Amino acid sequence: MAASTEAPEPWYLALLGFAEHFRTSSPPKIRLCVHCLQAVFQFKPPPRVEARTHLQLGSVLYRHTKNSELAQSHLEKAWFISQQISQFEDVKFEAASILSEFYCQQNLVDSAKPVLRKAIQISQQTPYCHCRLLFQLAQLHALEKDLVSACDLLGVGAEYARVMGSEYTRALFLLSKGMLLLMERKLSEVHPLLTLCGTIVENWQGNPIQKESLRVFFLVLQVTHYLDAGQVKSVKPCLKQLQQCIQTISTLHDDEILPTNPAALFHWLPKEHMCVLVYLVTVMHSMQAGYLEKAQKYTDKALMQLEKLKMLDSSPILSTFQVILLEHIIMCRLVTGHKATALQEISQVCQLCQQSPRLFTNHAAQLHTLLGLYCISVNCMDNAEAQFTAALQMTTHQELWTFIVTNLASVYIREGNRHQELYSLLERINPDHNFPVSSHCLRAAAFYIRGLLSFFQGRYNEAKRFLRETLKMSNAEDLNRLMACSLVLLGHIFFVLGNHRESNNMVVPAMQLASKIPDMSVQLWSSALLKDLNKACGNTMDAHEAAQMHQNFSQQLLQDHIAACSLPEHNLISWTDGLPPVQFQPQNGPTTSLGSLL
């Protein structure tokens, strides 16, 4: 013992070596690792060793055990002791960072904030730690939906990085701020900020992987901004640049030289995560544009990549990517007539949300919206209304709110006896006056809903005006599905009015477009119209061919309808409150009518 007080390093290094050996064993032997680290305190170590050991113990207990009380105690001691020691930045700021992360996980956000603020205050001479802590506190505010405070901190970080001579990290702070401003819909502030970011990114000469990752971040923001605005055609040049950029990154090696400026020791996302993200925005674009087979192809690629990544990486962003991909492909399945598969994928989203309360909080409204769309597809209109109503209570996102209201209006139109509720909704999504969002796509859809209502009310000239507006807007931005729906409804109107030639001019391109998407419901509708048109015009052969097509589509939809309604997951249509159910009771058989489809 006497020798160990004079020269503590050998016993300390030995215990540390054993602890690391047990931690990295396969499988890890965490209990033995903890014993080794706890043994350090038996030697009454100096404050530096004591603080570092508390940090190591707290980290291991936090990451690998459920003993949160002990983890908290060690992390708090590490943070307290390290503050008393000068030139001990690595342990001091690591302790502050992990302790704050721990507090957030335990829903003790108010305990995390003062730790981060104090650490930020005393870390200005340590550029990497200072920037990292600023990012961490900004993220904490963003998770609390306090985007103003988050943006302020990111602005402080950008200015600090500029002073420290790191244009790379300045760009990261500014792009992060741009992302939050987009979430807040502060478009007047977003545009000049993105312009500045574009200039910084293009002018910065440095590590090729870092430069390309900045370009990916910048282009992802631009693409999502366009897609949020429903500008599917305008986004194409940016999306193409983004896809080329990710191809460039995939050819670069990770073993590039590290930056010499400590403020630049950041990476936005791992290369593999960026690949999945680019697949994801491509799926979003394909779905909005109505290229559903392409959306399916990229979803399959992305989900395969995600499965591989999740075997090695527990990062929560991967589950978020997976949920967003599934949300988009579910909508595609409902359009292409694969309701049973869509329902099973909705169940998959439920299971992912069961595993993460934060994921459920962020995606509950989308989940109920998807169930509402599924209910429409199987003609369960009361359930659809209940799902959309639940979703509306859970979202503050204007675009999602408008999307839900548009679909709820379509439910009321189909039910035919909800006039008061319907007119109340339509007032709130009037495309001619004070439309709630800037989305081109949603405004075009609002015109379509107005046209649909006018059609059902027999006001055909008014319906034509609304539908031509939808067609004009759809054509401007390649909104293929809205275009197909508008064409077939216009064709139906002209048929009712006895203008068979004009009806044919609408229905034939509607059918071609619906086949290209493919949109099963529009194909069913178009084939029924073509059958009646050709019959009315005396084209017996064409009428027979259209009737056969209609029969085939009807059979496919009927089989899929029966398969979906027979699944135990079909009971999800009754869930409108709380966490999604884990167990599903089997169905005896379909309980819904196919009348609206056939």
Coordinates of C-alpha atoms in Angstrom, one line a residue:
M1 CA 0.0 0.0 0.0
A2 CA 2.9 2.3 0.8
A3 CA 4.3 1.8 -2.6
S4 CA 0.9 2.4 -4.2
T5 CA 0.5 5.8 -2.6
E6 CA 3.9 6.9 -4.0
A7 CA 3.3 5.5 -7.4
P8 CA -0.4 4.9 -8.1
E9 CA -0.1 4.6 -11.9
P10 CA 0.6 0.8 -12.1
W11 CA -2.4 -0.3 -10.0
Y12 CA -4.6 2.3 -11.7
L13 CA -3.6 1.3 -15.2
A14 CA -4.0 -2.4 -14.3
L15 CA -7.6 -1.9 -13.0
L16 CA -8.4 0.3 -16.0
G17 CA -7.0 -2.3 -18.4
F18 CA -9.2 -5.0 -16.8
A19 CA -12.3 -2.8 -16.8
E20 CA -11.8 -2.1 -20.5
H21 CA -11.2 -5.8 -21.3
F22 CA -14.5 -6.7 -19.6
R23 CA -16.4 -3.9 -21.2
T24 CA -15.2 -4.8 -24.7
S25 CA -15.7 -8.6 -24.2
S26 CA -18.2 -10.4 -26.4
P27 CA -20.7 -10.4 -24.8
P28 CA -19.7 -7.4 -22.5
K29 CA -19.1 -8.4 -18.8
I30 CA -20.4 -5.1 -17.4
R31 CA -20.7 -6.3 -13.8
L32 CA -16.9 -7.2 -13.7
C33 CA -16.1 -3.9 -15.5
V34 CA -17.9 -2.0 -12.8
H35 CA -16.2 -3.9 -10.0
C36 CA -12.8 -3.0 -11.4
L37 CA -13.6 0.7 -11.7
Q38 CA -15.1 0.7 -8.1
A39 CA -11.9 -0.9 -6.8
V40 CA -10.0 2.3 -7.9
F41 CA -11.7 4.2 -4.9
Q42 CA -10.1 1.7 -2.4
F43 CA -6.7 3.3 -3.2
K44 CA -7.9 6.8 -2.3
P45 CA -6.9 8.2 -5.7
P46 CA -6.0 11.8 -6.3
P47 CA -8.9 14.1 -7.5
R48 CA -8.1 13.8 -11.2
V49 CA -8.2 10.0 -11.1
E50 CA -11.3 10.1 -8.8
A51 CA -13.2 12.4 -11.2
R52 CA -12.2 10.4 -14.3
T53 CA -13.3 7.1 -12.6
H54 CA -16.6 8.6 -11.6
L55 CA -17.1 9.6 -15.2
Q56 CA -16.2 6.2 -16.5
L57 CA -18.5 4.4 -14.0
G58 CA -21.4 6.8 -14.6
S59 CA -21.0 6.3 -18.4
V60 CA -20.9 2.5 -18.2
L61 CA -23.9 2.3 -15.8
Y62 CA -25.9 4.8 -17.9
R63 CA -25.1 3.1 -21.2
H64 CA -25.2 -0.6 -20.2
T65 CA -27.4 -1.0 -17.1
K66 CA -30.7 0.1 -15.6
N67 CA -29.1 1.4 -12.4
S68 CA -30.0 5.0 -13.2
E69 CA -29.7 6.2 -9.5
L70 CA -26.0 5.0 -9.3
A71 CA -25.2 6.3 -12.8
Q72 CA -26.6 9.7 -11.8
S73 CA -24.6 9.8 -8.5
H74 CA -21.3 9.0 -10.3
L75 CA -21.9 11.5 -13.2
E76 CA -22.8 14.3 -10.7
K77 CA -19.6 13.6 -8.7
A78 CA -17.5 13.6 -11.9
W79 CA -19.0 17.0 -12.9
F80 CA -18.6 18.5 -9.4
I81 CA -15.0 17.3 -8.7
S82 CA -13.8 18.2 -12.2
Q83 CA -14.9 21.8 -11.9
Q84 CA -12.5 22.2 -9.0
I85 CA -9.5 21.1 -11.2
S86 CA -7.8 23.4 -13.6
Q87 CA -6.7 22.2 -17.1
F88 CA -9.0 19.2 -16.9
E89 CA -11.2 20.1 -19.8
D90 CA -11.6 16.6 -21.4
V91 CA -13.2 15.1 -18.2
K92 CA -15.0 18.3 -17.1
F93 CA -16.9 18.9 -20.4
E94 CA -17.5 15.2 -21.1
A95 CA -19.1 14.9 -17.7
A96 CA -21.3 17.9 -18.3
S97 CA -22.4 16.5 -21.7
I98 CA -23.1 13.0 -20.5
L99 CA -24.8 14.1 -17.3
S100 CA -27.1 16.4 -19.3
E101 CA -27.9 13.6 -21.8
F102 CA -28.7 11.4 -18.8
Y103 CA -31.0 14.0 -17.2
C104 CA -32.9 14.4 -20.5
Q105 CA -33.4 10.6 -20.8
Q106 CA -34.8 10.7 -17.2
N107 CA -37.1 13.6 -18.2
L108 CA -35.2 15.9 -15.9
V109 CA -34.7 18.6 -18.6
D110 CA -34.7 21.4 -16.1
S111 CA -31.7 19.8 -14.4
A112 CA -29.9 19.4 -17.7
K113 CA -30.1 23.1 -18.8
P114 CA -28.1 24.7 -15.9
V115 CA -25.3 22.1 -16.3
L116 CA -25.0 22.8 -20.1
R117 CA -25.2 26.6 -19.5
K118 CA -22.4 26.5 -16.9
A119 CA -20.3 24.2 -19.2
I120 CA -20.8 26.6 -22.1
Q121 CA -19.9 29.6 -20.0
I122 CA -16.5 28.1 -18.9
S123 CA -15.6 26.3 -22.1
Q124 CA -14.9 29.3 -24.4
Q125 CA -11.1 28.5 -24.5
T126 CA -11.8 24.9 -25.6
P127 CA -13.3 25.3 -29.1
Y128 CA -14.4 21.7 -29.8
C129 CA -16.1 21.3 -26.4
H130 CA -17.7 24.8 -26.6
C131 CA -19.3 24.1 -30.0
R132 CA -20.4 20.6 -29.0
L133 CA -22.1 21.9 -25.8
L134 CA -23.8 24.7 -27.8
F135 CA -25.2 22.1 -30.3
Q136 CA -26.3 19.9 -27.4
L137 CA -28.2 22.7 -25.6
A138 CA -29.7 23.9 -28.9
Q139 CA -30.9 20.3 -29.5
L140 CA -32.5 20.2 -26.0
H141 CA -34.4 23.4 -26.7
A142 CA -35.5 22.0 -30.1
L143 CA -36.8 18.8 -28.6
E144 CA -38.9 21.0 -26.2
K145 CA -40.2 22.8 -29.3
D146 CA -38.5 26.0 -28.0
L147 CA -37.2 26.7 -31.5
V148 CA -36.5 30.4 -30.8
S149 CA -34.0 29.6 -28.0
A150 CA -32.5 26.8 -30.2
C151 CA -32.0 29.2 -33.1
D152 CA -30.4 31.9 -30.8
L153 CA -27.9 29.3 -29.6
L154 CA -27.1 28.2 -33.1
G155 CA -26.5 31.8 -34.1
V156 CA -24.1 32.2 -31.2
G157 CA -22.3 29.0 -32.3
A158 CA -22.0 30.3 -35.9
E159 CA -20.5 33.6 -34.7
Y160 CA -18.1 31.8 -32.4
A161 CA -17.0 29.4 -35.2
R162 CA -16.4 32.4 -37.5
V163 CA -14.2 34.1 -34.8
M164 CA -12.3 30.8 -34.3
G165 CA -11.7 30.6 -38.1
S166 CA -13.8 27.5 -38.8
E167 CA -16.0 28.3 -41.8
Y168 CA -16.9 24.5 -41.8
T169 CA -18.4 24.6 -38.3
R170 CA -20.0 28.0 -39.0
A171 CA -21.8 26.4 -41.9
L172 CA -23.0 23.5 -39.7
F173 CA -24.4 25.9 -37.1
L174 CA -26.1 28.0 -39.9
L175 CA -27.5 25.0 -41.7
S176 CA -28.9 23.6 -38.4
K177 CA -30.5 27.0 -37.8
G178 CA -31.9 26.9 -41.3
M179 CA -33.5 23.5 -40.6
L180 CA -35.2 24.9 -37.4
L181 CA -36.4 28.0 -39.3
L182 CA -37.9 25.7 -41.9
M183 CA -39.7 23.8 -39.2
E184 CA -41.0 27.1 -37.8
R185 CA -42.1 28.1 -41.4
K186 CA -40.1 31.4 -41.0
L187 CA -39.5 31.5 -44.8
S188 CA -38.5 35.1 -44.9
E189 CA -35.5 34.3 -42.7
V190 CA -34.8 30.9 -44.3
H191 CA -34.1 32.3 -47.8
P192 CA -31.2 34.7 -47.0
L193 CA -29.7 32.1 -44.6
L194 CA -29.7 29.3 -47.2
T195 CA -28.2 31.8 -49.7
L196 CA -25.4 32.6 -47.2
C197 CA -24.9 28.9 -46.5
G198 CA -24.7 28.1 -50.2
T199 CA -21.9 30.7 -50.6
I200 CA -20.0 29.4 -47.6
V201 CA -20.2 25.7 -48.7
E202 CA -19.1 26.4 -52.3
N203 CA -16.2 28.7 -51.2
W204 CA -14.9 26.4 -48.4
Q205 CA -11.8 24.4 -49.3
G206 CA -11.1 21.6 -46.9
N207 CA -11.6 17.9 -46.2
P208 CA -13.5 16.5 -49.3
I209 CA -15.8 14.3 -47.1
Q210 CA -16.7 17.3 -44.9
K211 CA -17.3 19.6 -47.9
E212 CA -19.6 17.0 -49.6
S213 CA -21.4 16.3 -46.3
L214 CA -22.1 20.1 -46.0
R215 CA -23.4 20.1 -49.6
V216 CA -25.7 17.1 -48.7
F217 CA -27.0 19.0 -45.6
F218 CA -27.6 22.1 -47.7
L219 CA -29.3 20.3 -50.6
V220 CA -31.5 18.2 -48.2
L221 CA -32.8 21.4 -46.7
Q222 CA -33.5 22.8 -50.2
V223 CA -35.2 19.7 -51.4
T224 CA -37.4 19.3 -48.3
H225 CA -38.3 23.1 -48.6
Y226 CA -39.5 22.5 -52.2
L227 CA -41.4 19.3 -51.2
D228 CA -43.1 21.1 -48.2
A229 CA -44.2 23.7 -50.7
G230 CA -45.6 20.9 -53.0
Q231 CA -43.3 22.0 -55.8
V232 CA -42.5 18.5 -57.2
K233 CA -41.3 19.7 -60.6
S234 CA -39.2 22.7 -59.4
V235 CA -37.3 20.5 -57.0
K236 CA -35.9 18.2 -59.7
P237 CA -32.6 20.0 -60.3
C238 CA -31.8 20.2 -56.5
L239 CA -32.7 16.5 -56.1
K240 CA -30.5 15.5 -59.0
Q241 CA -27.6 17.5 -57.4
L242 CA -28.2 15.7 -54.1
Q243 CA -28.2 12.3 -55.7
Q244 CA -24.9 13.1 -57.5
C245 CA -23.4 14.4 -54.3
I246 CA -24.1 11.2 -52.3
Q247 CA -22.6 9.2 -55.2
T248 CA -19.4 11.4 -54.8
I249 CA -19.3 10.8 -51.0
S250 CA -19.6 7.0 -51.5
T251 CA -16.4 7.0 -53.5
L252 CA -14.4 9.0 -50.9
H253 CA -12.4 7.3 -48.2
D254 CA -13.1 8.0 -44.5
D255 CA -9.4 8.1 -43.7
E256 CA -9.0 11.6 -44.8
I257 CA -6.6 13.9 -42.8
L258 CA -8.3 15.3 -39.6
P259 CA -8.8 19.1 -39.6
T260 CA -6.1 21.0 -37.6
N261 CA -8.7 23.5 -36.2
P262 CA -10.3 21.9 -33.1
A263 CA -13.5 23.8 -33.8
A264 CA -13.9 21.8 -37.0
L265 CA -13.8 18.3 -35.4
F266 CA -17.5 17.7 -36.3
H267 CA -19.3 15.5 -38.8
W268 CA -23.0 16.1 -39.6
L269 CA -24.0 12.5 -40.2
P270 CA -22.1 9.2 -41.0
K271 CA -21.9 8.5 -44.7
E272 CA -24.3 5.5 -44.4
H273 CA -26.9 7.6 -42.7
M274 CA -26.6 10.3 -45.4
C275 CA -27.3 7.5 -48.0
V276 CA -30.5 6.5 -46.3
L277 CA -31.5 10.2 -46.0
V278 CA -31.1 10.7 -49.7
Y279 CA -33.2 7.6 -50.4
L280 CA -35.8 9.0 -48.1
V281 CA -36.2 12.4 -49.8
T282 CA -36.2 10.6 -53.1
V283 CA -39.1 8.5 -51.9
M284 CA -40.9 11.6 -50.7
H285 CA -40.5 13.2 -54.1
S286 CA -41.6 10.1 -56.0
M287 CA -44.7 9.7 -53.8
Q288 CA -45.8 13.3 -54.3
A289 CA -45.1 13.2 -58.0
G290 CA -47.0 9.9 -58.4
Y291 CA -44.1 7.7 -59.4
L292 CA -45.1 5.0 -57.0
E293 CA -43.0 2.1 -58.5
K294 CA -39.9 4.3 -58.1
A295 CA -41.0 5.1 -54.6
Q296 CA -41.2 1.4 -53.9
K297 CA -37.8 0.7 -55.4
Y298 CA -36.0 3.3 -53.2
T299 CA -38.0 2.4 -50.1
D300 CA -36.8 -1.2 -50.5
K301 CA -33.2 -0.1 -50.9
A302 CA -33.4 2.3 -47.9
L303 CA -35.1 -0.3 -45.6
M304 CA -32.5 -2.9 -46.5
Q305 CA -29.7 -0.4 -45.7
L306 CA -31.5 0.5 -42.4
E307 CA -31.7 -3.2 -41.3
K308 CA -28.0 -3.6 -41.8
L309 CA -27.2 -0.3 -39.9
K310 CA -29.5 -1.1 -37.0
M311 CA -27.6 -4.4 -36.3
L312 CA -24.5 -2.3 -35.5
D313 CA -25.9 1.1 -34.6
S314 CA -28.6 2.0 -32.0
S315 CA -28.8 5.7 -33.1
P316 CA -32.5 6.9 -32.7
I317 CA -32.3 8.7 -36.0
L318 CA -32.4 5.3 -37.8
S319 CA -35.8 4.5 -36.3
T320 CA -37.0 7.9 -37.3
F321 CA -35.9 7.3 -40.9
Q322 CA -37.6 3.9 -40.8
V323 CA -40.9 5.4 -39.6
I324 CA -40.9 8.2 -42.2
L325 CA -40.1 5.7 -45.0
L326 CA -42.9 3.4 -43.9
E327 CA -45.3 6.4 -43.6
H328 CA -44.7 7.2 -47.3
I329 CA -44.8 3.7 -48.6
I330 CA -48.0 3.0 -46.8
M331 CA -49.7 5.9 -48.7
C332 CA -48.3 4.4 -51.9
R333 CA -49.7 0.9 -51.1
L334 CA -53.2 2.4 -50.5
V335 CA -53.1 4.0 -53.9
T336 CA -51.7 0.9 -55.8
G337 CA -54.4 -1.4 -54.3
H338 CA -52.3 -3.2 -51.7
K339 CA -54.3 -2.4 -48.6
A340 CA -53.4 -5.6 -46.7
T341 CA -49.7 -4.9 -47.0
A342 CA -50.3 -1.2 -46.0
L343 CA -52.1 -2.4 -42.9
Q344 CA -49.3 -4.7 -41.9
E345 CA -46.8 -1.8 -42.4
I346 CA -49.0 0.5 -40.2
S347 CA -48.8 -2.2 -37.5
Q348 CA -45.0 -2.1 -38.0
V349 CA -45.0 1.7 -37.3
C350 CA -47.1 1.0 -34.2
Q351 CA -44.5 -1.5 -32.9
L352 CA -41.6 1.0 -33.6
C353 CA -43.5 3.7 -31.7
Q354 CA -44.1 1.3 -28.8
Q355 CA -40.4 1.1 -28.4
S356 CA -39.8 4.8 -28.2
P357 CA -42.1 7.3 -26.5
R358 CA -40.5 10.2 -28.3
L359 CA -41.0 8.6 -31.7
F360 CA -44.7 8.0 -30.8
T361 CA -45.1 11.7 -29.6
N362 CA -43.6 12.9 -32.9
H363 CA -45.6 10.5 -35.2
A364 CA -48.9 9.8 -33.4
A365 CA -50.8 12.3 -35.7
Q366 CA -49.3 10.7 -38.8
L367 CA -50.2 7.2 -37.6
H368 CA -53.9 8.2 -37.1
T369 CA -53.9 9.9 -40.5
L370 CA -52.6 6.8 -42.2
L371 CA -55.3 4.7 -40.4
G372 CA -57.9 7.3 -41.6
L373 CA -56.7 6.9 -45.2
Y374 CA -56.8 3.1 -44.8
C375 CA -60.4 3.4 -43.4
I376 CA -61.4 5.4 -46.5
S377 CA -59.9 2.7 -48.8
V378 CA -62.0 -0.1 -47.1
N379 CA -65.1 2.2 -46.9
C380 CA -65.2 2.5 -43.1
M381 CA -66.2 6.1 -43.1
D382 CA -67.1 6.4 -39.4
N383 CA -63.7 5.0 -38.4
A384 CA -62.0 7.3 -40.9
E385 CA -63.7 10.3 -39.3
A386 CA -62.7 9.2 -35.8
Q387 CA -59.0 8.7 -37.0
F388 CA -58.8 12.1 -38.7
T389 CA -60.4 13.8 -35.7
A390 CA -57.9 12.2 -33.4
A391 CA -55.0 13.2 -35.7
L392 CA -56.2 16.8 -35.8
Q393 CA -56.0 17.0 -32.0
M394 CA -52.4 15.8 -32.0
T395 CA -50.8 18.0 -34.6
T396 CA -49.7 21.7 -34.7
H397 CA -48.0 21.2 -38.1
Q398 CA -49.9 23.3 -40.6
E399 CA -49.2 21.2 -43.7
L400 CA -50.3 18.0 -41.9
W401 CA -53.3 19.7 -40.5
T402 CA -54.4 20.9 -44.0
F403 CA -53.8 17.4 -45.4
I404 CA -56.0 15.8 -42.7
V405 CA -58.8 18.4 -43.1
T406 CA -58.7 17.9 -46.9
N407 CA -59.2 14.1 -46.4
L408 CA -61.8 14.6 -43.7
A409 CA -63.8 16.8 -46.1
S410 CA -63.7 14.0 -48.7
V411 CA -65.2 11.7 -46.0
Y412 CA -68.0 14.1 -45.3
I413 CA -68.7 14.5 -49.1
R414 CA -69.0 10.7 -49.5
E415 CA -71.3 10.4 -46.5
G416 CA -73.6 13.0 -48.0
N417 CA -75.3 14.1 -44.8
R418 CA -72.7 16.1 -42.9
H419 CA -73.3 19.5 -44.6
Q420 CA -72.7 21.7 -41.6
E421 CA -69.4 20.1 -40.6
L422 CA -68.3 20.0 -44.3
Y423 CA -68.9 23.7 -45.0
S424 CA -67.1 24.5 -41.7
L425 CA -64.0 22.6 -42.9
L426 CA -64.1 24.0 -46.4
E427 CA -64.1 27.5 -45.1
R428 CA -60.8 26.7 -43.4
I429 CA -59.2 25.4 -46.6
N430 CA -60.5 27.8 -49.2
P431 CA -58.0 27.8 -52.0
D432 CA -59.3 31.1 -53.4
H433 CA -58.9 33.0 -50.1
N434 CA -56.4 32.9 -47.1
F435 CA -55.3 29.3 -47.8
P436 CA -53.5 28.2 -44.5
V437 CA -50.3 27.0 -46.1
S438 CA -48.0 27.8 -49.0
S439 CA -48.1 24.3 -50.4
H440 CA -48.8 24.2 -54.1
C441 CA -49.9 20.6 -53.9
L442 CA -52.3 21.0 -51.0
R443 CA -53.9 24.1 -52.6
A444 CA -54.4 22.1 -55.8
A445 CA -56.0 19.3 -53.7
A446 CA -58.3 21.8 -52.1
F447 CA -59.6 22.9 -55.5
Y448 CA -60.2 19.2 -56.3
I449 CA -62.2 18.7 -53.1
R450 CA -64.3 21.8 -54.1
G451 CA -64.8 20.3 -57.6
L452 CA -65.8 16.9 -56.1
L453 CA -68.5 18.6 -53.9
S454 CA -69.9 20.6 -56.8
F455 CA -70.1 17.4 -58.9
F456 CA -72.1 15.6 -56.2
Q457 CA -74.4 18.6 -55.9
G458 CA -75.0 18.7 -59.6
R459 CA -73.3 22.1 -60.1
Y460 CA -71.3 21.0 -63.1
N461 CA -70.0 24.3 -64.4
E462 CA -68.7 25.3 -61.0
A463 CA -67.1 21.8 -60.7
K464 CA -65.4 22.2 -64.1
R465 CA -63.9 25.6 -62.9
F466 CA -62.4 24.1 -59.8
L467 CA -61.1 21.0 -61.6
R468 CA -59.5 23.0 -64.4
E469 CA -57.7 24.9 -61.7
T470 CA -56.5 21.7 -60.2
L471 CA -55.4 20.5 -63.6
K472 CA -53.5 23.7 -64.3
M473 CA -51.7 23.6 -60.9
S474 CA -51.0 19.8 -61.3
N475 CA -49.6 20.3 -64.7
A476 CA -47.3 23.1 -63.5
E477 CA -45.6 20.9 -60.9
D478 CA -46.1 17.3 -62.3
L479 CA -48.6 16.2 -59.7
N480 CA -49.6 13.1 -61.6
R481 CA -52.1 11.6 -59.2
L482 CA -54.1 14.8 -58.7
M483 CA -54.0 15.2 -62.5
A484 CA -55.4 11.7 -63.1
C485 CA -58.2 12.3 -60.5
S486 CA -59.2 15.6 -62.0
L487 CA -59.2 14.2 -65.6
V488 CA -61.4 11.3 -64.7
L489 CA -63.9 13.5 -62.7
L490 CA -64.0 16.0 -65.6
G491 CA -64.6 13.0 -67.9
H492 CA -67.5 11.9 -65.7
I493 CA -69.0 15.4 -65.7
F494 CA -68.8 15.6 -69.5
F495 CA -70.4 12.1 -69.8
V496 CA -73.3 13.2 -67.5
L497 CA -73.7 16.3 -69.7
G498 CA -73.9 14.1 -72.8
N499 CA -70.6 15.4 -74.3
H500 CA -69.1 12.1 -75.1
R501 CA -66.3 13.3 -77.3
E502 CA -65.0 15.7 -74.5
S503 CA -65.5 12.9 -71.9
N504 CA -63.4 10.6 -74.0
N505 CA -60.6 13.3 -74.3
M506 CA -60.5 13.3 -70.5
V507 CA -60.9 9.7 -69.6
V508 CA -58.3 8.2 -72.0
P509 CA -55.4 10.3 -70.7
A510 CA -56.7 9.7 -67.1
M511 CA -56.5 5.9 -67.7
Q512 CA -53.0 6.2 -69.2
L513 CA -51.8 8.3 -66.3
A514 CA -53.4 6.0 -63.7
S515 CA -51.8 3.0 -65.3
K516 CA -48.4 4.7 -65.2
I517 CA -48.7 5.6 -61.5
P518 CA -50.3 3.0 -60.9
D519 CA -53.5 4.2 -59.2
M520 CA -56.0 1.3 -58.8
S521 CA -59.1 3.4 -57.8
V522 CA -58.7 5.8 -60.8
Q523 CA -58.1 2.8 -63.1
L524 CA -61.4 1.2 -61.8
W525 CA -63.3 4.5 -62.2
S526 CA -61.8 5.2 -65.7
S527 CA -62.5 1.7 -67.0
A528 CA -66.2 2.0 -65.8
L529 CA -66.5 5.3 -67.6
L530 CA -64.8 3.9 -70.8
K531 CA -67.2 1.0 -70.8
D532 CA -70.3 3.3 -70.5
L533 CA -68.8 5.8 -73.1
N534 CA -68.1 3.2 -75.7
K535 CA -71.5 1.6 -75.1
A536 CA -73.2 4.9 -75.6
C537 CA -71.2 5.5 -78.8
G538 CA -72.0 2.0 -80.2
N539 CA -68.3 0.8 -80.0
T540 CA -69.2 -2.7 -78.9
M541 CA -65.7 -4.2 -79.0
D542 CA -64.1 -1.3 -77.1
A543 CA -67.0 -1.4 -74.6
H544 CA -66.4 -5.2 -74.0
E545 CA -62.7 -4.6 -73.6
A546 CA -63.3 -1.8 -71.0
A547 CA -65.8 -4.0 -69.2
Q548 CA -63.2 -6.8 -69.0
M549 CA -60.7 -4.3 -67.6
H550 CA -63.2 -3.1 -65.1
Q551 CA -64.0 -6.6 -64.0
N552 CA -60.2 -7.4 -63.5
F553 CA -59.7 -4.3 -61.4
S554 CA -62.8 -5.0 -59.4
Q555 CA -61.6 -8.6 -58.6
Q556 CA -58.1 -7.4 -57.6
L557 CA -59.6 -4.7 -55.3
L558 CA -62.2 -7.2 -53.8
Q559 CA -59.5 -9.8 -53.0
D560 CA -57.3 -7.2 -51.4
H561 CA -60.2 -5.7 -49.5
I562 CA -61.1 -9.2 -48.1
A563 CA -57.5 -9.9 -47.2
A564 CA -57.1 -6.6 -45.4
C565 CA -60.3 -6.8 -43.4
S566 CA -59.5 -10.3 -42.4
L567 CA -56.2 -9.4 -40.8
P568 CA -56.1 -9.1 -37.0
E569 CA -54.5 -5.6 -37.5
H570 CA -57.7 -4.4 -39.0
N571 CA -58.9 -3.8 -35.4
L572 CA -56.5 -0.8 -35.3
I573 CA -59.2 1.2 -37.0
S574 CA -61.0 1.4 -33.6
W575 CA -57.9 2.7 -31.8
T576 CA -58.1 6.5 -31.3
D577 CA -56.5 7.2 -27.9
G578 CA -53.3 6.4 -26.0
L579 CA -50.4 4.1 -27.1
P580 CA -51.2 1.8 -30.0
P581 CA -52.4 -1.7 -28.9
V582 CA -49.8 -4.5 -29.0
Q583 CA -52.1 -7.5 -29.4
F584 CA -54.7 -7.8 -32.1
Q585 CA -57.8 -10.1 -32.0
P586 CA -58.3 -12.0 -35.2
Q587 CA -61.3 -11.0 -37.5
N588 CA -64.0 -13.4 -38.4
G589 CA -64.1 -11.8 -41.9
P590 CA -64.6 -8.5 -43.7
T591 CA -67.3 -6.3 -42.1
T592 CA -67.3 -3.5 -44.6
S593 CA -69.0 -2.9 -47.9
L594 CA -67.2 -2.6 -51.3
G595 CA -70.0 -0.4 -52.6
S596 CA -68.0 2.8 -52.9
L597 CA -65.3 1.0 -54.9
L598 CA -67.4 -0.9 -57.3

